[in-house]
Each structure stands twice: as structure tokens, then as C-alpha cells.
Tab-separated table of N, CA and C and ligand atoms in Angstrom:
chain	number	residue	atom	x	y	z
Y	1	UNK	N	11.725	58.728	-2.059
Y	1	UNK	CA	10.295	58.778	-2.370
Y	1	UNK	C	9.471	57.959	-1.378
Y	2	UNK	N	10.092	57.494	-0.306
Y	2	UNK	CA	9.358	56.685	0.674
Y	2	UNK	C	8.189	57.481	1.248
Y	3	UNK	N	7.009	56.821	1.346
Y	3	UNK	CA	5.842	57.445	1.966
Y	3	UNK	C	5.011	58.271	1.004
Y	4	UNK	N	5.414	58.345	-0.263
Y	4	UNK	CA	4.652	59.160	-1.219
Y	4	UNK	C	3.639	58.326	-1.999
Y	5	UNK	N	3.663	57.002	-1.828
Y	5	UNK	CA	2.694	56.145	-2.515
Y	5	UNK	C	1.281	56.491	-2.037
Y	6	UNK	N	0.355	56.650	-3.007
Y	6	UNK	CA	-1.007	57.039	-2.666
Y	6	UNK	C	-1.714	55.963	-1.847
Y	7	UNK	N	-1.337	54.715	-2.093
Y	7	UNK	CA	-2.013	53.621	-1.382
Y	7	UNK	C	-1.368	53.362	-0.030
Y	8	UNK	N	-2.144	53.387	1.012
Y	8	UNK	CA	-1.570	53.104	2.340
Y	8	UNK	C	-1.112	51.644	2.434
Y	9	UNK	N	-0.090	51.415	3.228
Y	9	UNK	CA	0.461	50.055	3.377
Y	9	UNK	C	-0.602	49.048	3.808
Y	10	UNK	N	-1.475	49.472	4.707
Y	10	UNK	CA	-2.482	48.538	5.234
Y	10	UNK	C	-3.389	48.006	4.123
Y	11	UNK	N	-3.738	48.911	3.177
Y	11	UNK	CA	-4.599	48.487	2.065
Y	11	UNK	C	-3.882	47.463	1.182
Y	12	UNK	N	-2.585	47.684	0.952
Y	12	UNK	CA	-1.785	46.735	0.178
Y	12	UNK	C	-1.780	45.368	0.851
Y	13	UNK	N	-1.577	45.369	2.146
Y	13	UNK	CA	-1.523	44.114	2.895
Y	13	UNK	C	-2.850	43.372	2.797
Y	14	UNK	N	-3.964	44.087	2.918
Y	14	UNK	CA	-5.280	43.431	2.870
Y	14	UNK	C	-5.543	42.832	1.497
Y	15	UNK	N	-5.162	43.564	0.431
Y	15	UNK	CA	-5.396	43.030	-0.914
Y	15	UNK	C	-4.581	41.761	-1.125
Y	16	UNK	N	-3.373	41.718	-0.614
Y	16	UNK	CA	-2.524	40.541	-0.759
Y	16	UNK	C	-3.111	39.357	-0.003
Y	17	UNK	N	-3.624	39.619	1.189
Y	17	UNK	CA	-4.104	38.551	2.062
Y	17	UNK	C	-5.225	37.735	1.405
Y	18	UNK	N	-6.088	38.402	0.640
Y	18	UNK	CA	-7.198	37.686	-0.019
Y	18	UNK	C	-6.704	36.706	-1.081
Y	19	UNK	N	-5.479	36.889	-1.592
Y	19	UNK	CA	-4.991	36.044	-2.681
Y	19	UNK	C	-4.414	34.718	-2.173
Y	20	UNK	N	-4.215	34.587	-0.870
Y	20	UNK	CA	-3.646	33.349	-0.324
Y	20	UNK	C	-4.720	32.264	-0.344
Y	21	UNK	N	-4.457	31.166	-1.103
Y	21	UNK	CA	-5.432	30.074	-1.171
Y	21	UNK	C	-4.815	28.782	-0.652
Y	22	UNK	N	-5.657	27.969	-0.056
Y	22	UNK	CA	-5.210	26.665	0.434
Y	22	UNK	C	-4.974	25.747	-0.766
Y	23	UNK	N	-3.971	24.875	-0.695
Y	23	UNK	CA	-3.758	23.929	-1.807
Y	23	UNK	C	-4.862	22.870	-1.814
Y	24	UNK	N	-5.188	22.314	-2.986
Y	24	UNK	CA	-6.160	21.219	-3.010
Y	24	UNK	C	-5.639	20.031	-2.211
Y	25	UNK	N	-6.539	19.373	-1.495
Y	25	UNK	CA	-6.160	18.233	-0.651
Y	25	UNK	C	-6.704	16.934	-1.271
Y	26	UNK	N	-6.012	15.831	-0.979
Y	26	UNK	CA	-6.369	14.530	-1.552
Y	26	UNK	C	-6.498	13.480	-0.457
Y	27	UNK	N	-7.614	12.727	-0.528
Y	27	UNK	CA	-7.820	11.618	0.412
Y	27	UNK	C	-7.097	10.387	-0.116
Y	28	UNK	N	-6.378	9.703	0.786
Y	28	UNK	CA	-5.709	8.451	0.414
Y	28	UNK	C	-6.438	7.304	1.114
Y	29	UNK	N	-6.891	6.324	0.329
Y	29	UNK	CA	-7.661	5.185	0.835
Y	29	UNK	C	-6.879	3.887	0.714
Y	30	UNK	N	-7.134	2.971	1.641
Y	30	UNK	CA	-6.697	1.583	1.486
Y	30	UNK	C	-7.923	0.775	1.079
Y	31	UNK	N	-7.717	-0.196	0.199
Y	31	UNK	CA	-8.813	-1.046	-0.282
Y	31	UNK	C	-8.662	-2.451	0.280
Y	32	UNK	N	-9.799	-3.082	0.535
Y	32	UNK	CA	-9.773	-4.440	1.079
Y	32	UNK	C	-9.444	-5.465	-0.015
Y	33	UNK	N	-8.879	-6.583	0.392
Y	33	UNK	CA	-8.730	-7.751	-0.476
Y	33	UNK	C	-8.692	-8.965	0.441
Y	34	UNK	N	-8.681	-10.164	-0.145
Y	34	UNK	CA	-8.763	-11.389	0.664
Y	34	UNK	C	-7.399	-11.944	1.068
Y	35	UNK	N	-6.313	-11.373	0.565
Y	35	UNK	CA	-4.999	-12.029	0.724
Y	35	UNK	C	-3.993	-11.265	1.582
Y	36	UNK	N	-4.078	-9.939	1.586
Y	36	UNK	CA	-3.136	-9.155	2.406
Y	36	UNK	C	-3.429	-9.449	3.874
Y	37	UNK	N	-2.393	-9.671	4.666
Y	37	UNK	CA	-2.624	-9.972	6.092
Y	37	UNK	C	-2.995	-8.698	6.853
Y	38	UNK	N	-3.773	-8.893	7.909
Y	38	UNK	CA	-4.157	-7.766	8.769
Y	38	UNK	C	-2.913	-7.116	9.370
Y	39	UNK	N	-1.926	-7.933	9.729
Y	39	UNK	CA	-0.690	-7.417	10.332
Y	39	UNK	C	0.042	-6.474	9.377
Y	40	UNK	N	0.067	-6.852	8.087
Y	40	UNK	CA	0.771	-5.998	7.123
Y	40	UNK	C	0.042	-4.660	6.947
Y	41	UNK	N	-1.270	-4.672	6.912
Y	41	UNK	CA	-2.040	-3.422	6.753
Y	41	UNK	C	-1.795	-2.504	7.955
Y	42	UNK	N	-1.770	-3.099	9.146
Y	42	UNK	CA	-1.482	-2.304	10.355
Y	42	UNK	C	-0.069	-1.704	10.261
Y	43	UNK	N	0.874	-2.509	9.805
Y	43	UNK	CA	2.264	-2.043	9.635
Y	43	UNK	C	2.327	-0.853	8.666
Y	44	UNK	N	1.579	-0.947	7.566
Y	44	UNK	CA	1.534	0.150	6.574
Y	44	UNK	C	0.944	1.412	7.215
Y	45	UNK	N	-0.146	1.249	7.941
Y	45	UNK	CA	-0.801	2.414	8.560
Y	45	UNK	C	0.105	3.061	9.612
Y	46	UNK	N	0.905	2.256	10.293
Y	46	UNK	CA	1.831	2.804	11.287
Y	46	UNK	C	3.025	3.486	10.619
Y	47	UNK	N	3.612	2.812	9.641
Y	47	UNK	CA	4.897	3.291	9.105
Y	47	UNK	C	4.746	4.332	7.998
Y	48	UNK	N	3.701	4.229	7.196
Y	48	UNK	CA	3.528	5.176	6.087
Y	48	UNK	C	2.616	6.338	6.492
Y	49	UNK	N	1.570	6.021	7.285
Y	49	UNK	CA	0.583	7.057	7.625
Y	49	UNK	C	0.699	7.528	9.078
Y	50	UNK	N	1.724	7.024	9.789
Y	50	UNK	CA	2.050	7.489	11.147
Y	50	UNK	C	0.881	7.379	12.123
Y	51	UNK	N	0.137	6.286	12.016
Y	51	UNK	CA	-0.977	6.034	12.944
Y	51	UNK	C	-0.469	5.277	14.172
Y	52	UNK	N	-1.051	5.580	15.323
Y	52	UNK	CA	-0.784	4.814	16.542
Y	52	UNK	C	-1.382	3.414	16.361
Y	53	UNK	N	-0.867	2.449	17.106
Y	53	UNK	CA	-1.283	1.048	16.931
Y	53	UNK	C	-2.801	0.874	17.000
Y	54	UNK	N	-3.445	1.508	17.968
Y	54	UNK	CA	-4.896	1.340	18.113
Y	54	UNK	C	-5.665	1.944	16.946
Y	55	UNK	N	-5.256	3.132	16.493
Y	55	UNK	CA	-5.911	3.761	15.327
Y	55	UNK	C	-5.690	2.910	14.074
Y	56	UNK	N	-4.467	2.429	13.902
Y	56	UNK	CA	-4.136	1.601	12.733
Y	56	UNK	C	-5.009	0.346	12.717
Y	57	UNK	N	-5.196	-0.259	13.884
Y	57	UNK	CA	-6.018	-1.475	13.984
Y	57	UNK	C	-7.473	-1.167	13.630
Y	58	UNK	N	-7.995	-0.053	14.146
Y	58	UNK	CA	-9.384	0.348	13.857
Y	58	UNK	C	-9.585	0.609	12.358
Y	59	UNK	N	-8.645	1.320	11.736
Y	59	UNK	CA	-8.761	1.631	10.304
Y	59	UNK	C	-8.700	0.335	9.485
Y	60	UNK	N	-7.745	-0.559	9.851
Y	60	UNK	CA	-7.622	-1.837	9.132
Y	60	UNK	C	-8.934	-2.620	9.210
Y	61	UNK	N	-9.540	-2.686	10.417
Y	61	UNK	CA	-10.803	-3.429	10.587
Y	61	UNK	C	-11.937	-2.766	9.800
Y	62	UNK	N	-11.933	-1.436	9.746
Y	62	UNK	CA	-12.945	-0.718	8.950
Y	62	UNK	C	-12.811	-1.092	7.471
Y	63	UNK	N	-11.586	-1.125	6.968
Y	63	UNK	CA	-11.366	-1.508	5.560
Y	63	UNK	C	-11.814	-2.953	5.339
Y	64	UNK	N	-11.437	-3.828	6.257
Y	64	UNK	CA	-11.787	-5.253	6.169
Y	64	UNK	C	-13.310	-5.443	6.090
Y	65	UNK	N	-14.048	-4.664	6.873
Y	65	UNK	CA	-15.524	-4.829	6.949
Y	65	UNK	C	-16.270	-4.035	5.882
Y	66	UNK	N	-15.711	-2.900	5.457
Y	66	UNK	CA	-16.466	-1.982	4.587
Y	66	UNK	C	-15.905	-1.850	3.171
Y	67	UNK	N	-14.762	-2.440	2.913
Y	67	UNK	CA	-14.223	-2.422	1.550
Y	67	UNK	C	-13.144	-1.393	1.319
Y	68	UNK	N	-13.239	-0.258	2.006
Y	68	UNK	CA	-12.170	0.737	1.895
Y	68	UNK	C	-12.202	1.646	3.118
Y	69	UNK	N	-11.099	2.324	3.361
Y	69	UNK	CA	-11.032	3.206	4.521
Y	69	UNK	C	-9.991	4.287	4.329
Y	70	UNK	N	-10.227	5.417	5.005
Y	70	UNK	CA	-9.356	6.584	4.870
Y	70	UNK	C	-8.072	6.412	5.685
Y	71	UNK	N	-6.940	6.537	4.986
Y	71	UNK	CA	-5.648	6.451	5.674
Y	71	UNK	C	-5.123	7.840	6.035
Y	72	UNK	N	-5.468	8.866	5.221
Y	72	UNK	CA	-4.999	10.221	5.511
Y	72	UNK	C	-5.387	11.188	4.412
Y	73	UNK	N	-5.201	12.491	4.677
Y	73	UNK	CA	-5.513	13.556	3.711
Y	73	UNK	C	-4.274	14.438	3.578
Y	74	UNK	N	-3.818	14.630	2.339
Y	74	UNK	CA	-2.527	15.301	2.094
Y	74	UNK	C	-2.602	16.174	0.844
Y	75	UNK	N	-1.618	17.053	0.685
Y	75	UNK	CA	-1.460	17.768	-0.588
Y	75	UNK	C	-1.046	16.742	-1.659
Y	76	UNK	N	-1.231	17.129	-2.931
Y	76	UNK	CA	-1.100	16.166	-4.033
Y	76	UNK	C	0.212	15.373	-4.020
Y	77	UNK	N	1.360	16.065	-3.901
Y	77	UNK	CA	2.661	15.385	-3.973
Y	77	UNK	C	2.823	14.341	-2.873
Y	78	UNK	N	2.407	14.707	-1.665
Y	78	UNK	CA	2.547	13.790	-0.528
Y	78	UNK	C	1.618	12.591	-0.726
Y	79	UNK	N	0.379	12.853	-1.150
Y	79	UNK	CA	-0.589	11.768	-1.379
Y	79	UNK	C	-0.050	10.804	-2.427
Y	80	UNK	N	0.485	11.344	-3.530
Y	80	UNK	CA	1.023	10.485	-4.608
Y	80	UNK	C	2.170	9.620	-4.091
Y	81	UNK	N	3.033	10.220	-3.281
Y	81	UNK	CA	4.167	9.465	-2.731
Y	81	UNK	C	3.696	8.358	-1.793
Y	82	UNK	N	2.677	8.654	-0.955
Y	82	UNK	CA	2.141	7.626	-0.034
Y	82	UNK	C	1.589	6.455	-0.837
Y	83	UNK	N	0.799	6.754	-1.888
Y	83	UNK	CA	0.197	5.690	-2.705
Y	83	UNK	C	1.311	4.823	-3.303
Y	84	UNK	N	2.340	5.451	-3.857
Y	84	UNK	CA	3.443	4.690	-4.467
Y	84	UNK	C	4.193	3.868	-3.436
Y	85	UNK	N	4.421	4.444	-2.249
Y	85	UNK	CA	5.136	3.734	-1.179
Y	85	UNK	C	4.362	2.480	-0.764
Y	86	UNK	N	3.044	2.616	-0.596
Y	86	UNK	CA	2.221	1.459	-0.203
Y	86	UNK	C	2.292	0.384	-1.282
Y	87	UNK	N	2.157	0.793	-2.547
Y	87	UNK	CA	2.170	-0.187	-3.643
Y	87	UNK	C	3.515	-0.909	-3.722
Y	88	UNK	N	4.597	-0.168	-3.539
Y	88	UNK	CA	5.939	-0.764	-3.584
Y	88	UNK	C	6.135	-1.736	-2.424
Y	89	UNK	N	5.761	-1.306	-1.199
Y	89	UNK	CA	5.891	-2.186	-0.015
Y	89	UNK	C	5.089	-3.463	-0.219
Y	90	UNK	N	3.839	-3.330	-0.724
Y	90	UNK	CA	2.963	-4.487	-0.910
Y	90	UNK	C	3.567	-5.443	-1.943
Y	91	UNK	N	4.037	-4.882	-3.047
Y	91	UNK	CA	4.638	-5.708	-4.114
Y	91	UNK	C	5.844	-6.475	-3.573
Y	92	UNK	N	6.704	-5.767	-2.819
Y	92	UNK	CA	7.910	-6.395	-2.258
Y	92	UNK	C	7.561	-7.578	-1.352
Y	93	UNK	N	6.432	-7.462	-0.648
Y	93	UNK	CA	6.033	-8.523	0.298
Y	93	UNK	C	5.091	-9.536	-0.337
Y	94	UNK	N	4.743	-9.332	-1.607
Y	94	UNK	CA	3.887	-10.281	-2.311
Y	94	UNK	C	2.409	-10.168	-1.984
Y	95	UNK	N	1.968	-8.985	-1.508
Y	95	UNK	CA	0.545	-8.774	-1.195
Y	95	UNK	C	-0.123	-7.941	-2.290
Y	96	UNK	N	-1.427	-8.195	-2.542
Y	96	UNK	CA	-2.138	-7.433	-3.581
Y	96	UNK	C	-2.753	-6.124	-3.073
Y	97	UNK	N	-2.396	-5.698	-1.866
Y	97	UNK	CA	-2.988	-4.489	-1.254
Y	97	UNK	C	-3.006	-3.319	-2.239
Y	98	UNK	N	-4.181	-2.690	-2.364
Y	98	UNK	CA	-4.337	-1.535	-3.246
Y	98	UNK	C	-4.572	-0.275	-2.431
Y	99	UNK	N	-4.072	0.836	-2.985
Y	99	UNK	CA	-4.154	2.133	-2.329
Y	99	UNK	C	-4.541	3.133	-3.409
Y	100	UNK	N	-5.465	4.053	-3.091
Y	100	UNK	CA	-5.934	5.007	-4.102
Y	100	UNK	C	-6.092	6.386	-3.499
Y	101	UNK	N	-6.077	7.415	-4.353
Y	101	UNK	CA	-6.297	8.788	-3.874
Y	101	UNK	C	-7.383	9.459	-4.694
Y	102	UNK	N	-8.097	10.407	-4.063
Y	102	UNK	CA	-9.111	11.200	-4.775
Y	102	UNK	C	-9.166	12.591	-4.168
Y	103	UNK	N	-9.548	13.558	-4.960
Y	103	UNK	CA	-9.577	14.944	-4.493
Y	103	UNK	C	-10.592	15.082	-3.354
Y	104	UNK	N	-10.162	15.752	-2.285
Y	104	UNK	CA	-11.045	15.898	-1.098
Y	104	UNK	C	-12.165	16.892	-1.388
X	201	TYC	N1	-9.288	-8.773	4.350
X	201	TYC	C1	-7.925	-9.074	4.788
X	201	TYC	C2	-7.907	-10.401	5.529
X	201	TYC	O1	-8.934	-10.905	5.941
X	201	TYC	C3	-7.355	-7.962	5.673
X	201	TYC	C4	-7.230	-6.653	4.979
X	201	TYC	C5	-7.622	-5.497	5.640
X	201	TYC	C6	-6.689	-6.565	3.693
X	201	TYC	C7	-7.464	-4.248	5.032
X	201	TYC	C8	-6.545	-5.331	3.058
X	201	TYC	O2	-6.747	-2.948	3.147
X	201	TYC	C9	-6.927	-4.182	3.736
X	201	TYC	N2	-6.708	-10.952	5.707
């Protein structure tokens, strides 16, 4: 029965294509505090968010001066894991560094 379908293949493909949606994205922020060292924040931005040293330094200084700063934008699962990783690393080192996520 191949080729007897009333709907042409191209039409099927186009209808399918419209159904593809991007996943919701989440912004992950670092928050400023008075006790976490600048070196540790840079280390977090390099190791967890894969920032180059200069970018990590700029983001850390932005957080220090403005209260919070964007570390990255990810799908929900990845964002949640980054937030947990930062909190665990900070706790292990005795720093109060806070990390939060919000829908982009
Ligand atoms: N404010 C901290 C200090 O002066 C540095 C700091 C920067 C802490 C960014 C947290 O997310 C942060 N040592």
C-alpha cells in the first residue's frame, strides 16, 4: 500500500516540524555576601560554569558590586544540578555563598 496515502510526505513533515518546541531555560545567579572569598567565587565560575579566568573575574566583581550576577542559562535539570553543586562546594569550604535559579 506504499504511496496510496492521500497526504503527501512533505505535508506530514511540515506539520511535524511546527510541533518542535524549545525547552524552558533557567538563569542561574550567584549572590553576593561579605564572607565568601573572591578566589572561591572565581573557582566556582571556572569549575562549575566553565568560564575562562578573565570572564570569571568580571562576573565575580559584578556580583560583588551589584549584589548578584548571571553565571549561566541552562535547561531545568542542568540548572538545578549547578545550583546544588555550588551549594555543596560552598558548604564543604565553610562559605555562605548562595546560588539561585529563575525561569528565563
Ligand atoms: N563580597 C565578597 C568579598 O568581598 C566577594 C564575593 C563575590 C562573594 C561574589 C560572593 O557571589 C559572590 N570577599
